[in-house]
Amino acid sequence: QVQLVESGGGLVQAGGSLRLSCIASGSAFNVMGWYRQAPGKQRELVAIVTSGGITNYGDSVKGRFTISRDNAENSVSLQMNSLKSEDTAVYYCYVGSSKQGVEVWGQGTLVTVSS
């Protein structure tokens, strides 16, 4: 069974930065990334990256967030800059393997941006 270890969530002032990391045990995944869910809202895409380095960002975070992956470590990181109060949400790590037919979600880590 895949295990995801998330880290980096916490409290930050508006305009500040945080870095989220997610390490997946064992398996290799062709897509890794982050989604988020704020109170009263649907879960939405933050950013994903494929094993080939192709990225996709949610419109609200383009230009502020950067996603990257370390295939050797089997991890994915999200550098979040210029944070806004609207970024406050629970952030969920996501990993998927179309070859193995596996999708796994992390338990979530809370990011709170004060204004």
PDB file of C-alpha atoms in Angstrom:
ATOM      1  CA  GLN A   1       0.000   0.000   0.000  1.00  0.00           C
ATOM      2  CA  VAL A   2       1.239   3.482  -0.892  1.00  0.00           C
ATOM      3  CA  GLN A   3       2.009   5.834   1.952  1.00  0.00           C
ATOM      4  CA  LEU A   4       2.190   9.600   1.490  1.00  0.00           C
ATOM      5  CA  VAL A   5       4.050  11.771   3.963  1.00  0.00           C
ATOM      6  CA  GLU A   6       3.103  15.441   3.738  1.00  0.00           C
ATOM      7  CA  SER A   7       4.911  18.321   5.388  1.00  0.00           C
ATOM      8  CA  GLY A   8       5.233  22.088   5.281  1.00  0.00           C
ATOM      9  CA  GLY A   9       1.778  23.328   6.192  1.00  0.00           C
ATOM     10  CA  GLY A  10       1.289  25.987   8.814  1.00  0.00           C
ATOM     11  CA  LEU A  11       0.605  29.633   9.500  1.00  0.00           C
ATOM     12  CA  VAL A  12       2.020  32.427   7.375  1.00  0.00           C
ATOM     13  CA  GLN A  13       1.407  36.124   6.874  1.00  0.00           C
ATOM     14  CA  ALA A  14      -0.008  37.389   3.596  1.00  0.00           C
ATOM     15  CA  GLY A  15       2.799  37.992   1.145  1.00  0.00           C
ATOM     16  CA  GLY A  16       4.931  35.296   2.698  1.00  0.00           C
ATOM     17  CA  SER A  17       6.013  31.884   1.470  1.00  0.00           C
ATOM     18  CA  LEU A  18       5.658  28.235   2.349  1.00  0.00           C
ATOM     19  CA  ARG A  19       6.970  25.043   0.832  1.00  0.00           C
ATOM     20  CA  LEU A  20       4.933  21.847   0.866  1.00  0.00           C
ATOM     21  CA  SER A  21       6.511  18.461   0.330  1.00  0.00           C
ATOM     22  CA  CYS A  22       5.084  15.012  -0.229  1.00  0.00           C
ATOM     23  CA  ILE A  23       7.053  11.784  -0.240  1.00  0.00           C
ATOM     24  CA  ALA A  24       5.494   8.643  -1.681  1.00  0.00           C
ATOM     25  CA  SER A  25       6.683   5.283  -0.420  1.00  0.00           C
ATOM     26  CA  GLY A  26       8.131   2.789  -2.867  1.00  0.00           C
ATOM     27  CA  SER A  27       6.148   3.192  -6.044  1.00  0.00           C
ATOM     28  CA  ALA A  28       6.835   5.355  -9.074  1.00  0.00           C
ATOM     29  CA  PHE A  29       4.042   7.630 -10.269  1.00  0.00           C
ATOM     30  CA  ASN A  30       3.558   9.344 -13.604  1.00  0.00           C
ATOM     31  CA  VAL A  31       1.585  12.209 -12.081  1.00  0.00           C
ATOM     32  CA  MET A  32       2.126  13.894  -8.732  1.00  0.00           C
ATOM     33  CA  GLY A  33       0.794  17.123  -7.326  1.00  0.00           C
ATOM     34  CA  TRP A  34      -1.444  19.071  -5.018  1.00  0.00           C
ATOM     35  CA  TYR A  35      -5.115  19.920  -4.731  1.00  0.00           C
ATOM     36  CA  ARG A  36      -6.788  22.067  -2.100  1.00  0.00           C
ATOM     37  CA  GLN A  37     -10.153  22.577  -0.496  1.00  0.00           C
ATOM     38  CA  ALA A  38     -11.252  25.703   1.330  1.00  0.00           C
ATOM     39  CA  PRO A  39     -14.283  25.837   3.633  1.00  0.00           C
ATOM     40  CA  GLY A  40     -17.492  25.863   1.620  1.00  0.00           C
ATOM     41  CA  LYS A  41     -15.703  25.238  -1.664  1.00  0.00           C
ATOM     42  CA  GLN A  42     -15.032  22.303  -3.968  1.00  0.00           C
ATOM     43  CA  ARG A  43     -11.657  20.649  -4.092  1.00  0.00           C
ATOM     44  CA  GLU A  44      -9.615  22.303  -6.818  1.00  0.00           C
ATOM     45  CA  LEU A  45      -6.395  21.768  -8.707  1.00  0.00           C
ATOM     46  CA  VAL A  46      -3.363  23.617  -7.409  1.00  0.00           C
ATOM     47  CA  ALA A  47      -0.616  22.065  -9.510  1.00  0.00           C
ATOM     48  CA  ILE A  48       0.437  18.731 -10.951  1.00  0.00           C
ATOM     49  CA  VAL A  49       3.552  17.509 -12.702  1.00  0.00           C
ATOM     50  CA  THR A  50       4.113  14.393 -14.803  1.00  0.00           C
ATOM     51  CA  SER A  51       7.142  12.139 -14.842  1.00  0.00           C
ATOM     52  CA  GLY A  52       8.125  13.871 -18.087  1.00  0.00           C
ATOM     53  CA  GLY A  53       8.109  17.289 -16.442  1.00  0.00           C
ATOM     54  CA  ILE A  54       4.839  18.593 -17.868  1.00  0.00           C
ATOM     55  CA  THR A  55       3.055  20.883 -15.417  1.00  0.00           C
ATOM     56  CA  ASN A  56      -0.457  22.173 -15.022  1.00  0.00           C
ATOM     57  CA  TYR A  57      -1.445  24.953 -12.613  1.00  0.00           C
ATOM     58  CA  GLY A  58      -4.738  26.223 -11.362  1.00  0.00           C
ATOM     59  CA  ASP A  59      -5.509  29.693 -12.676  1.00  0.00           C
ATOM     60  CA  SER A  60      -5.501  31.288  -9.235  1.00  0.00           C
ATOM     61  CA  VAL A  61      -1.922  30.221  -8.458  1.00  0.00           C
ATOM     62  CA  LYS A  62      -0.187  30.759 -11.794  1.00  0.00           C
ATOM     63  CA  GLY A  63       2.862  32.953 -11.426  1.00  0.00           C
ATOM     64  CA  ARG A  64       2.998  32.485  -7.658  1.00  0.00           C
ATOM     65  CA  PHE A  65       3.391  28.735  -7.085  1.00  0.00           C
ATOM     66  CA  THR A  66       5.969  26.377  -8.535  1.00  0.00           C
ATOM     67  CA  ILE A  67       5.741  22.599  -8.519  1.00  0.00           C
ATOM     68  CA  SER A  68       8.696  20.259  -8.844  1.00  0.00           C
ATOM     69  CA  ARG A  69       9.483  16.592  -8.363  1.00  0.00           C
ATOM     70  CA  ASP A  70      12.442  14.473  -7.414  1.00  0.00           C
ATOM     71  CA  ASN A  71      12.055  11.123  -9.116  1.00  0.00           C
ATOM     72  CA  ALA A  72      14.922   9.556  -7.191  1.00  0.00           C
ATOM     73  CA  GLU A  73      13.271  10.443  -3.899  1.00  0.00           C
ATOM     74  CA  ASN A  74       9.776   9.868  -5.308  1.00  0.00           C
ATOM     75  CA  SER A  75       8.658  13.194  -3.923  1.00  0.00           C
ATOM     76  CA  VAL A  76       6.859  16.309  -5.078  1.00  0.00           C
ATOM     77  CA  SER A  77       7.202  19.823  -3.697  1.00  0.00           C
ATOM     78  CA  LEU A  78       5.151  22.976  -4.014  1.00  0.00           C
ATOM     79  CA  GLN A  79       6.847  26.325  -3.497  1.00  0.00           C
ATOM     80  CA  MET A  80       4.183  28.885  -2.624  1.00  0.00           C
ATOM     81  CA  ASN A  81       5.129  32.558  -2.841  1.00  0.00           C
ATOM     82  CA  SER A  82       3.147  35.777  -2.467  1.00  0.00           C
ATOM     83  CA  LEU A  83       0.534  33.980  -0.439  1.00  0.00           C
ATOM     84  CA  LYS A  84      -2.926  35.492  -0.117  1.00  0.00           C
ATOM     85  CA  SER A  85      -5.723  34.939   2.366  1.00  0.00           C
ATOM     86  CA  GLU A  86      -7.616  33.212  -0.451  1.00  0.00           C
ATOM     87  CA  ASP A  87      -4.957  30.483  -0.423  1.00  0.00           C
ATOM     88  CA  THR A  88      -6.099  29.336   3.008  1.00  0.00           C
ATOM     89  CA  ALA A  89      -7.196  25.731   2.625  1.00  0.00           C
ATOM     90  CA  VAL A  90      -6.397  22.130   3.354  1.00  0.00           C
ATOM     91  CA  TYR A  91      -3.859  21.000   0.785  1.00  0.00           C
ATOM     92  CA  TYR A  92      -3.904  17.381  -0.358  1.00  0.00           C
ATOM     93  CA  CYS A  93      -1.043  15.560  -1.994  1.00  0.00           C
ATOM     94  CA  TYR A  94      -2.060  13.460  -4.996  1.00  0.00           C
ATOM     95  CA  VAL A  95      -0.149  10.734  -6.785  1.00  0.00           C
ATOM     96  CA  GLY A  96      -1.279   8.556  -9.651  1.00  0.00           C
ATOM     97  CA  SER A  97      -0.046   5.788 -11.887  1.00  0.00           C
ATOM     98  CA  SER A  98      -2.053   5.043 -15.011  1.00  0.00           C
ATOM     99  CA  LYS A  99       0.083   1.970 -15.656  1.00  0.00           C
ATOM    100  CA  GLN A 100      -0.713   0.462 -12.274  1.00  0.00           C
ATOM    101  CA  GLY A 101      -4.206   1.918 -12.062  1.00  0.00           C
ATOM    102  CA  VAL A 102      -3.485   3.523  -8.712  1.00  0.00           C
ATOM    103  CA  GLU A 103      -4.546   6.878  -7.310  1.00  0.00           C
ATOM    104  CA  VAL A 104      -3.669   7.921  -3.784  1.00  0.00           C
ATOM    105  CA  TRP A 105      -4.571  10.979  -1.748  1.00  0.00           C
ATOM    106  CA  GLY A 106      -2.755  12.303   1.277  1.00  0.00           C
ATOM    107  CA  GLN A 107      -4.561  13.110   4.503  1.00  0.00           C
ATOM    108  CA  GLY A 108      -4.099  16.823   3.923  1.00  0.00           C
ATOM    109  CA  THR A 109      -2.116  19.597   5.546  1.00  0.00           C
ATOM    110  CA  LEU A 110      -3.609  22.926   6.600  1.00  0.00           C
ATOM    111  CA  VAL A 111      -2.246  26.174   5.204  1.00  0.00           C
ATOM    112  CA  THR A 112      -3.514  29.319   6.898  1.00  0.00           C
ATOM    113  CA  VAL A 113      -2.646  32.741   5.505  1.00  0.00           C
ATOM    114  CA  SER A 114      -3.354  35.679   7.779  1.00  0.00           C
ATOM    115  CA  SER A 115      -4.240  39.113   6.426  1.00  0.00           C
TER     116      SER A 115
END
